Amino acid sequence: MSEADPVGEKGPAEDDGEECVPFNPFLHEFEPKGFWQKARFYILGFTLFPLRFLLAAIFLFLMWPIAALRVAGLADEELSRSIRHRRTILHHLIYLLSRSMFFMCGFHWITIRGRRAPASEAPILVVAPHSTFFDPIVTVVCDLPSVVSRVENLNIPVIGALLRFNQSILVSRQDPSSRKKVVEEVKRRATSNGEWPQVLFFPEGTNGNGKVLLKFKPGAFVAGVPVQPLLMRYPNKLPATIWTWKGNGVFKVLWLTMSQFYINLEIEFLPVYHPTAEERTDPTLYASKIQKIMADALAKPATEFELIGDTPVSPVGHLKVALDPKIWELGNILEKAGFSLDSVQGLIDLCLEGVCSRVGLDELAEKLGVTQHDVISSVFNYFHKDASGMIDFREVSLVLAAQDATRSAEELAKLAFDLFSTCDADGRSLLSADGFASILRSLLGSPPAESGKVFTELCAYTELHGLTQDGFVGFAILHPCYRHLFLFYLRPPSSGRRKPPQIQHNGGCSGKNNPGKQSKMD
């Protein structure tokens, strides 16, 4: 198994033109196969699942009033300090009920390896991989530490009470200053010399399918204090228990998991890691180091896959590319609305002639001949808007051209250059940084900061103030790190040329050549 092929799939560096399934660590689907597996899941499911679910729910709801009593009557000033040593009988009751709830779900045995360090020695615990719906069971093993959670979860019955019970750190996606406050609170608790209980993080930030380690978020490492890594293993885990961003739903995972006789769980406490002076001041470097340590211990690849907002992305060089190109969604909804690709060339000609540049919502609907408001709004909102709320119709034309499976990757690259290039004082057609950013933003969704790094890298070997057509086509078709984007990633699904972008591990492109070391392309 090669480094660029961590899950045993065909490496993307092999340009043999064969179709292969892109690896997506955020996707997992499971269906029982074979007579005995189906019999176990369906027969035991109809007998074990209702009983286990009912008993687990009873224990869960019993925690509600007890958790509420823990913080009842306490003022905000009191809650700003640790209350771990107050009303300890309630803490023990919640611990007992939590363990009983997971026991009813089928977690009868938990094997503990290593030793959990005290809060004074390791104020932060980091857990990986995060791959199942039941991973919060680790909080029971760690004596119910504080966690970091979304503030919206406070409104969920029982869950909100439990978050208040253990004085969890809450983050709001709507409040721009929330993350800064969370960082300050993590630092405050981590440097309290053991006064606060440990804070537990799932540094991957979301569930993966467990075959690789996702990129670690730096939030757990901002305090620059020692951390203790924890590994979670399910020795008899069937794929049914895995719950990812996309795949089996919550009910199906609960059903398939609780229809097993039992589920073993192993939790291993690795030695406490003390960061170097450089890592204490660089949370991203610190996170990368811990990810590598845990990946080595698990014998799994450490990757840069991550979930940004609601979009799973994979790094390709300086770019972060969505695993599923969003431009195909636009093509699908336009096709259902009656739009024909036969009219695309006419739209392209208008742009090349300079007749049509920036358009609003109504003009876009007129140009595309689409009357459904929801459809045209979805298309319009995909593209970048200027200060006046208009979008660049050249970007629309380029995305529509990419839907055409008969258009080769080289033809698409040349069209992109023709649409966004301008003439310099000497009459040469050059692609500027803004034009380059518009191409990558429309096709890949890449922000200007990322595309700017690529553009600077490509222009490092030329005295021109931009890319020539040969230079841009060389980037799209020949560059060892980025060519897969045009050759495979941006090929329509109907073309049969579907390959993933190269999986990038910590440390740059996974190809043999680093883009920063490429020879002059112009």
Coordinates of C-alpha atoms in Angstrom, one line a residue:
M1 CA 0.0 0.0 0.0
S2 CA 1.6 3.2 -1.1
E3 CA 1.6 6.5 0.7
A4 CA -0.6 8.1 -2.0
D5 CA -3.0 5.2 -1.8
P6 CA -3.8 4.8 1.9
V7 CA -6.9 2.7 1.6
G8 CA -5.7 0.3 -1.0
E9 CA -7.4 2.0 -4.0
K10 CA -5.6 2.6 -7.2
G11 CA -3.3 5.6 -7.0
P12 CA -4.3 8.7 -8.7
A13 CA -0.9 9.1 -10.2
E14 CA -1.5 6.3 -12.6
D15 CA -2.8 8.0 -15.8
D16 CA -4.1 4.8 -17.5
G17 CA -7.5 6.4 -18.1
E18 CA -9.4 3.7 -16.2
E19 CA -12.3 4.7 -14.0
C20 CA -11.8 4.4 -10.3
V21 CA -13.9 5.4 -7.3
P22 CA -12.6 8.5 -5.4
F23 CA -11.8 7.8 -1.8
N24 CA -14.1 9.8 0.5
P25 CA -13.5 9.4 4.2
F26 CA -16.8 11.2 4.9
L27 CA -18.9 8.6 3.2
H28 CA -20.0 5.3 4.5
E29 CA -22.9 3.1 3.4
F30 CA -23.7 -0.3 4.9
E31 CA -26.2 -3.0 3.8
P32 CA -26.3 -6.5 5.4
K33 CA -25.1 -9.1 3.0
G34 CA -25.6 -12.9 3.0
F35 CA -28.3 -14.9 4.8
W36 CA -26.7 -15.1 8.2
Q37 CA -25.8 -11.4 8.4
K38 CA -29.3 -10.4 7.3
A39 CA -30.9 -12.8 9.7
R40 CA -28.9 -11.5 12.6
F41 CA -29.5 -7.9 11.8
Y42 CA -33.2 -8.2 11.1
I43 CA -34.2 -11.0 13.6
L44 CA -32.1 -9.6 16.5
G45 CA -33.0 -6.1 15.4
F46 CA -36.7 -6.7 16.0
T47 CA -36.0 -8.3 19.4
L48 CA -32.9 -6.6 20.8
F49 CA -33.3 -3.1 19.4
P50 CA -36.6 -2.1 20.9
L51 CA -35.6 -3.4 24.3
R52 CA -32.1 -1.8 24.3
F53 CA -33.4 1.4 22.9
L54 CA -36.1 1.7 25.5
L55 CA -33.7 0.9 28.4
A56 CA -31.0 3.3 27.1
A57 CA -33.6 6.0 26.7
I58 CA -34.8 5.5 30.3
F59 CA -31.3 5.9 31.7
L60 CA -30.7 8.9 29.4
F61 CA -33.8 10.7 30.6
L62 CA -33.0 9.9 34.2
M63 CA -29.9 12.0 33.8
W64 CA -31.9 15.1 33.0
P65 CA -33.1 16.2 36.4
I66 CA -29.9 15.1 38.1
A67 CA -27.8 17.2 35.7
A68 CA -30.1 20.2 36.2
L69 CA -29.7 19.9 40.0
R70 CA -25.9 20.2 39.6
V71 CA -26.1 23.8 38.5
A72 CA -29.4 24.8 40.0
G73 CA -29.2 28.0 42.0
L74 CA -25.7 28.8 41.0
A75 CA -24.9 32.3 39.8
D76 CA -22.9 33.1 36.7
E77 CA -20.0 34.1 38.8
E78 CA -20.0 30.7 40.5
L79 CA -20.3 28.9 37.2
S80 CA -17.2 30.8 35.9
R81 CA -15.2 28.7 38.4
S82 CA -15.0 24.9 38.5
I83 CA -17.8 23.2 40.4
R84 CA -16.3 19.7 40.1
H85 CA -15.9 19.4 43.9
R86 CA -19.4 20.6 44.7
R87 CA -22.4 18.3 44.8
T88 CA -20.1 15.3 44.0
I89 CA -22.9 12.8 44.7
L90 CA -24.6 14.1 41.5
H91 CA -21.5 13.6 39.5
H92 CA -21.2 10.0 40.6
L93 CA -24.9 9.4 39.8
I94 CA -24.5 10.8 36.2
Y95 CA -21.4 8.6 35.8
L96 CA -23.3 5.5 36.8
L97 CA -26.3 6.3 34.6
S98 CA -24.0 7.1 31.6
R99 CA -22.2 3.8 31.9
S100 CA -25.5 2.0 32.3
M101 CA -26.9 3.6 29.2
F102 CA -24.0 2.5 27.1
F103 CA -24.2 -0.9 28.6
M104 CA -27.8 -1.2 27.4
C105 CA -26.6 -0.2 23.9
G106 CA -24.3 -3.3 23.8
F107 CA -21.0 -1.9 25.2
H108 CA -20.6 -4.6 27.8
W109 CA -16.8 -4.5 28.1
I110 CA -14.3 -1.6 27.8
T111 CA -10.6 -2.5 27.8
I112 CA -8.4 0.2 29.1
R113 CA -4.7 0.3 28.1
G114 CA -2.2 2.8 29.5
R115 CA -2.9 5.3 32.3
R116 CA -5.0 8.5 32.3
A117 CA -2.9 11.4 33.4
P118 CA -4.3 13.8 36.0
A119 CA -5.4 17.3 34.9
S120 CA -2.3 18.9 36.5
E121 CA -0.2 16.8 34.2
A122 CA -2.3 16.8 31.0
P123 CA -5.1 19.4 31.1
I124 CA -6.3 18.4 27.6
L125 CA -7.3 15.0 26.2
V126 CA -7.5 14.4 22.4
V127 CA -9.4 11.4 21.0
A128 CA -9.2 9.8 17.6
P129 CA -10.4 8.4 15.3
H130 CA -13.9 9.8 15.5
S131 CA -15.9 7.3 13.5
T132 CA -19.0 6.2 15.3
F133 CA -22.2 7.6 16.8
F134 CA -21.2 6.1 20.1
D135 CA -17.7 7.7 20.5
P136 CA -18.9 9.9 23.4
I137 CA -18.6 6.8 25.6
V138 CA -15.0 7.9 26.0
T139 CA -16.2 10.7 28.4
V140 CA -17.3 7.9 30.8
V141 CA -13.9 6.3 30.8
C142 CA -12.3 9.8 31.4
D143 CA -14.6 10.6 34.4
L144 CA -16.9 13.0 32.5
P145 CA -14.5 15.7 31.5
S146 CA -15.6 19.0 29.9
V147 CA -16.0 19.1 26.2
V148 CA -16.3 21.7 23.4
S149 CA -19.7 21.8 21.8
R150 CA -21.9 24.1 19.7
V151 CA -24.0 26.5 21.7
E152 CA -27.1 25.4 19.7
N153 CA -26.8 22.0 21.5
L154 CA -28.0 23.7 24.7
N155 CA -31.5 23.7 23.3
I156 CA -31.5 19.9 22.9
P157 CA -33.4 18.1 25.7
V158 CA -31.1 16.2 28.1
I159 CA -28.0 17.0 26.0
G160 CA -28.2 20.7 27.0
A161 CA -28.6 19.8 30.7
L162 CA -25.5 17.5 30.4
L163 CA -23.4 20.2 28.8
R164 CA -24.3 22.6 31.6
F165 CA -23.6 19.9 34.1
N166 CA -20.0 19.4 33.1
Q167 CA -19.4 23.1 32.3
S168 CA -18.7 22.5 28.7
I169 CA -17.1 25.2 26.5
L170 CA -19.6 26.4 24.0
V171 CA -18.9 27.9 20.5
S172 CA -21.3 29.8 18.3
R173 CA -20.9 29.8 14.5
Q174 CA -23.0 32.9 14.3
D175 CA -20.9 35.0 16.6
P176 CA -17.6 36.1 15.0
S177 CA -16.0 36.6 18.3
S178 CA -17.1 33.2 19.7
R179 CA -14.0 31.3 18.6
K180 CA -11.7 33.9 20.2
K181 CA -13.6 33.5 23.5
V182 CA -13.3 29.7 23.3
V183 CA -9.6 30.0 22.7
E184 CA -9.3 32.2 25.8
E185 CA -11.4 29.9 27.9
V186 CA -9.4 26.8 26.8
K187 CA -6.2 28.6 27.8
R188 CA -7.7 29.7 31.1
R189 CA -8.7 26.2 32.1
A190 CA -5.6 24.5 30.8
T191 CA -3.3 26.7 32.8
S192 CA -5.3 26.5 36.1
N193 CA -2.9 23.9 37.6
G194 CA -5.5 21.2 37.9
E195 CA -8.3 23.4 39.3
W196 CA -10.5 22.7 36.3
P197 CA -11.3 19.1 35.1
Q198 CA -9.7 18.0 31.9
V199 CA -11.1 19.2 28.6
L200 CA -11.7 16.5 26.0
F201 CA -11.5 17.2 22.2
F202 CA -12.2 15.2 19.1
P203 CA -9.6 17.1 17.1
E204 CA -10.8 15.8 13.7
G205 CA -13.9 17.9 14.3
T206 CA -16.3 15.5 12.5
N207 CA -16.9 11.8 11.9
G208 CA -14.9 9.9 9.3
N209 CA -15.1 6.3 8.2
G210 CA -12.0 5.4 10.3
K211 CA -9.8 4.4 7.5
V212 CA -7.6 7.5 7.8
L213 CA -7.1 10.3 10.3
L214 CA -8.7 13.5 9.2
K215 CA -6.9 16.8 9.6
F216 CA -6.7 17.8 13.3
K217 CA -8.2 21.2 14.2
P218 CA -5.8 23.5 16.1
G219 CA -8.4 24.4 18.7
A220 CA -7.2 21.7 21.2
F221 CA -3.7 23.0 21.0
V222 CA -4.0 26.7 21.3
A223 CA -3.0 26.7 24.9
G224 CA 0.4 25.2 24.2
V225 CA 0.1 22.9 27.2
P226 CA 0.8 19.1 27.4
V227 CA -1.9 16.9 26.0
Q228 CA -2.6 13.2 26.3
P229 CA -3.7 11.4 23.1
L230 CA -6.4 8.6 23.4
L231 CA -7.0 6.0 20.8
M232 CA -10.4 4.3 20.3
R233 CA -10.6 0.9 18.8
Y234 CA -13.6 -1.4 18.2
P235 CA -12.1 -4.9 17.8
N236 CA -15.4 -6.6 16.8
K237 CA -16.9 -3.5 15.1
L238 CA -18.9 -4.2 12.0
P239 CA -19.2 -1.4 9.4
A240 CA -22.8 -1.0 10.7
T241 CA -21.7 1.2 13.6
I242 CA -19.8 3.8 11.5
W243 CA -21.7 7.1 11.3
T244 CA -20.3 9.7 8.9
W245 CA -21.2 13.0 7.4
K246 CA -22.9 11.2 4.5
G247 CA -24.2 7.7 4.5
N248 CA -26.3 5.7 7.0
G249 CA -28.8 7.7 9.0
V250 CA -28.9 7.9 12.8
F251 CA -31.8 5.5 13.1
K252 CA -30.2 2.9 10.8
V253 CA -26.9 3.1 12.7
L254 CA -28.8 2.7 16.0
W255 CA -30.7 -0.3 14.7
L256 CA -27.8 -2.1 13.1
T257 CA -25.5 -1.4 16.2
M258 CA -28.0 -2.5 18.8
S259 CA -28.8 -5.7 16.9
Q260 CA -25.3 -7.1 17.7
F261 CA -24.9 -9.3 20.7
Y262 CA -22.2 -7.0 22.1
I263 CA -19.6 -4.5 21.0
N264 CA -16.1 -4.5 22.4
L265 CA -14.2 -1.2 22.9
E266 CA -10.6 -0.6 23.5
I267 CA -9.3 2.8 24.7
E268 CA -5.6 3.3 24.9
F269 CA -4.0 6.2 26.7
L270 CA -0.7 7.2 25.0
P271 CA 2.0 8.9 27.0
V272 CA 1.5 12.6 27.7
Y273 CA 3.1 14.8 25.0
H274 CA 5.0 17.9 26.0
P275 CA 5.2 20.4 23.1
T276 CA 8.4 22.0 21.9
A277 CA 9.0 25.7 22.1
E278 CA 8.0 26.1 18.5
E279 CA 4.9 24.0 18.9
R280 CA 3.7 26.0 21.9
T281 CA 3.5 29.1 19.7
D282 CA 2.1 27.3 16.6
P283 CA -1.1 25.4 17.3
T284 CA -1.3 24.1 13.7
L285 CA 2.2 22.6 13.9
Y286 CA 1.3 21.1 17.3
A287 CA -1.9 19.6 15.9
S288 CA 0.0 18.1 13.0
K289 CA 2.6 16.5 15.4
I290 CA -0.1 14.9 17.6
Q291 CA -2.0 13.7 14.5
K292 CA 1.2 11.9 13.3
I293 CA 1.8 10.3 16.7
M294 CA -1.7 8.9 16.8
A295 CA -1.7 7.9 13.1
D296 CA 1.5 5.9 13.7
A297 CA 0.1 4.2 16.8
L298 CA -3.1 3.3 14.8
A299 CA -1.2 2.3 11.7
K300 CA -3.4 4.6 9.7
P301 CA -2.5 7.5 7.3
A302 CA -2.5 11.0 8.6
T303 CA -4.3 13.1 5.9
E304 CA -5.4 16.6 5.3
F305 CA -9.0 15.8 4.7
E306 CA -11.3 18.1 6.6
L307 CA -14.9 19.4 6.7
I308 CA -15.1 23.1 6.1
G309 CA -18.6 24.3 6.8
D310 CA -20.7 21.6 5.3
T311 CA -18.3 20.8 2.5
P312 CA -15.7 17.9 2.8
V313 CA -12.5 19.0 1.2
S314 CA -9.2 17.5 0.2
P315 CA -6.0 19.5 -0.2
V316 CA -4.3 19.6 -3.6
G317 CA -1.1 21.6 -3.3
H318 CA -2.1 25.0 -2.0
L319 CA -5.8 24.4 -2.8
K320 CA -8.6 22.9 -0.8
V321 CA -10.9 21.1 -3.2
A322 CA -14.4 19.8 -2.4
L323 CA -14.5 16.0 -2.7
D324 CA -17.7 16.3 -4.8
P325 CA -17.4 19.1 -7.3
K326 CA -20.4 21.5 -6.8
I327 CA -20.6 22.5 -10.4
W328 CA -22.2 19.1 -11.2
E329 CA -25.1 20.1 -8.9
L330 CA -25.6 23.2 -11.0
G331 CA -25.7 21.1 -14.1
N332 CA -28.2 18.7 -12.7
I333 CA -30.7 21.3 -11.5
L334 CA -30.4 23.3 -14.8
E335 CA -30.9 20.1 -16.8
K336 CA -34.1 19.3 -14.8
A337 CA -35.3 22.8 -15.4
G338 CA -35.0 22.3 -19.2
F339 CA -31.7 24.0 -19.9
S340 CA -29.9 22.6 -22.9
L341 CA -26.1 22.4 -23.3
D342 CA -26.5 23.1 -27.0
S343 CA -27.0 26.8 -26.2
V344 CA -23.7 27.1 -24.2
Q345 CA -21.5 28.0 -27.2
G346 CA -23.7 30.9 -28.0
L347 CA -23.3 32.2 -24.4
I348 CA -19.6 31.7 -24.6
D349 CA -19.4 33.7 -27.9
L350 CA -21.3 36.6 -26.2
C351 CA -18.6 36.7 -23.5
L352 CA -15.7 36.5 -25.9
E353 CA -17.2 39.3 -28.0
G354 CA -17.6 41.4 -24.8
V355 CA -21.3 41.7 -25.2
C356 CA -22.2 40.2 -21.9
S357 CA -20.1 40.6 -18.7
R358 CA -21.8 41.1 -15.4
V359 CA -25.5 40.2 -14.9
G360 CA -28.1 40.2 -12.1
L361 CA -30.6 37.5 -11.2
D362 CA -33.3 38.5 -13.7
E363 CA -30.8 38.9 -16.6
L364 CA -29.2 35.5 -15.7
A365 CA -32.7 33.9 -15.9
E366 CA -33.2 35.6 -19.3
K367 CA -29.8 34.5 -20.7
L368 CA -30.3 30.9 -19.6
G369 CA -34.0 30.7 -20.5
V370 CA -34.9 29.4 -17.0
T371 CA -38.1 30.6 -15.4
Q372 CA -38.1 28.6 -12.1
H373 CA -37.1 31.1 -9.4
D374 CA -35.6 28.5 -7.0
V375 CA -33.4 27.0 -9.7
I376 CA -32.0 30.3 -11.0
S377 CA -31.5 31.5 -7.4
S378 CA -29.4 28.4 -6.6
V379 CA -27.3 29.0 -9.8
F380 CA -26.9 32.7 -9.1
N381 CA -25.9 32.2 -5.4
Y382 CA -23.1 29.8 -6.4
F383 CA -21.1 32.6 -8.1
H384 CA -19.2 35.4 -6.5
K385 CA -21.1 38.7 -6.3
D386 CA -19.5 42.2 -6.6
A387 CA -20.4 45.2 -4.5
S388 CA -23.5 45.8 -6.6
G389 CA -24.7 42.3 -6.3
M390 CA -23.9 41.2 -9.8
I391 CA -22.1 38.1 -11.0
D392 CA -19.5 37.6 -13.8
F393 CA -21.3 35.9 -16.7
R394 CA -17.9 34.6 -17.9
E395 CA -17.8 32.4 -14.8
V396 CA -21.3 31.1 -15.6
S397 CA -20.3 30.3 -19.2
L398 CA -17.1 28.5 -18.0
V399 CA -19.0 26.3 -15.5
L400 CA -21.6 25.5 -18.2
A401 CA -18.8 24.6 -20.7
A402 CA -17.3 22.2 -18.1
Q403 CA -20.6 20.2 -18.1
D404 CA -19.9 19.2 -21.7
A405 CA -18.3 15.7 -21.7
T406 CA -17.2 16.1 -25.4
R407 CA -15.0 19.1 -24.5
S408 CA -11.5 17.9 -23.7
A409 CA -9.5 19.1 -20.6
E410 CA -7.2 21.0 -22.8
E411 CA -10.1 22.7 -24.7
L412 CA -11.6 23.7 -21.3
A413 CA -8.3 25.1 -20.2
K414 CA -7.9 27.2 -23.4
L415 CA -11.5 28.4 -23.1
A416 CA -10.9 29.5 -19.5
F417 CA -7.8 31.4 -20.6
D418 CA -9.6 33.1 -23.6
L419 CA -12.5 34.2 -21.3
F420 CA -10.4 35.8 -18.6
S421 CA -7.1 36.9 -20.2
T422 CA -6.4 40.5 -21.1
C423 CA -3.9 42.2 -23.4
D424 CA -0.8 43.9 -22.0
A425 CA 0.8 47.0 -23.4
D426 CA 2.7 44.9 -26.0
G427 CA -0.5 43.2 -27.2
R428 CA 0.2 39.9 -25.5
S429 CA -2.7 38.0 -24.0
L430 CA -1.9 37.3 -20.4
L431 CA -3.9 35.9 -17.5
S432 CA -3.7 38.1 -14.4
A433 CA -3.9 37.0 -10.8
D434 CA -7.6 38.2 -10.7
G435 CA -8.4 36.2 -13.8
F436 CA -6.7 33.1 -12.5
A437 CA -8.6 33.5 -9.2
S438 CA -11.9 33.8 -11.1
I439 CA -11.2 30.5 -13.0
L440 CA -10.4 28.5 -9.9
R441 CA -13.2 30.1 -7.9
S442 CA -15.8 29.2 -10.5
L443 CA -14.6 25.7 -11.2
L444 CA -13.2 24.6 -7.9
G445 CA -14.7 27.0 -5.3
S446 CA -11.1 28.0 -4.3
P447 CA -10.9 31.4 -2.4
P448 CA -8.5 34.0 -3.8
A449 CA -6.0 33.5 -1.0
E450 CA -5.4 29.9 -2.1
S451 CA -5.4 30.6 -5.8
G452 CA -3.0 33.6 -5.2
K453 CA -0.4 31.2 -3.8
V454 CA -0.6 29.0 -6.8
F455 CA -0.4 31.9 -9.2
T456 CA 2.6 33.4 -7.4
E457 CA 4.3 30.0 -7.6
L458 CA 3.6 29.6 -11.3
C459 CA 4.9 33.1 -12.2
A460 CA 8.1 32.7 -10.2
Y461 CA 10.0 31.7 -13.3
T462 CA 8.8 34.3 -15.7
E463 CA 9.4 38.0 -16.1
L464 CA 5.9 38.6 -17.4
H465 CA 3.1 40.0 -15.2
G466 CA 0.8 37.1 -15.8
L467 CA 0.5 33.7 -17.5
T468 CA 0.5 33.1 -21.2
Q469 CA -1.9 30.6 -22.7
D470 CA 0.9 27.9 -22.8
G471 CA 1.7 28.7 -19.2
F472 CA -1.9 28.2 -18.1
V473 CA -2.5 25.1 -20.2
G474 CA 0.7 23.7 -18.8
F475 CA -0.6 24.3 -15.3
A476 CA -3.9 22.6 -16.2
I477 CA -2.6 19.7 -18.2
L478 CA 1.1 19.1 -17.2
H479 CA 1.7 20.3 -13.7
P480 CA 2.4 17.2 -11.5
C481 CA 0.4 18.5 -8.6
Y482 CA -2.6 20.2 -10.2
R483 CA -3.1 18.5 -13.6
H484 CA -5.4 15.9 -12.0
L485 CA -7.9 18.7 -11.4
F486 CA -8.5 19.3 -15.1
L487 CA -7.7 15.9 -16.4
F488 CA -10.0 13.9 -14.1
Y489 CA -11.6 16.0 -11.3
L490 CA -13.3 18.4 -13.7
R491 CA -14.3 15.8 -16.2
P492 CA -18.1 15.3 -16.1
P493 CA -19.3 12.0 -14.5
S494 CA -20.8 10.9 -17.8
S495 CA -17.4 11.0 -19.4
G496 CA -16.2 8.0 -17.4
R497 CA -13.0 9.9 -16.5
R498 CA -13.6 10.1 -12.8
K499 CA -10.5 10.0 -10.6
P500 CA -9.8 11.7 -7.3
P501 CA -7.3 14.5 -6.8
Q502 CA -4.1 13.2 -5.3
I503 CA -4.5 12.5 -1.6
Q504 CA -2.2 14.8 0.2
H505 CA -0.5 13.9 3.5
N506 CA 1.1 16.4 5.8
G507 CA 3.9 18.1 3.9
G508 CA 2.6 19.2 0.5
C509 CA 1.7 17.4 -2.7
S510 CA 1.8 13.7 -2.7
G511 CA 3.4 13.5 -6.1
K512 CA 7.1 12.9 -6.4
N513 CA 7.7 16.5 -7.5
N514 CA 6.9 19.5 -5.4
P515 CA 5.3 22.3 -7.4
G516 CA 7.7 24.8 -5.9
K517 CA 10.5 23.0 -7.7
Q518 CA 9.1 22.9 -11.1
S519 CA 10.9 24.3 -14.1
K520 CA 9.6 27.4 -15.9
M521 CA 6.3 26.7 -17.6
D522 CA 6.1 29.7 -19.9

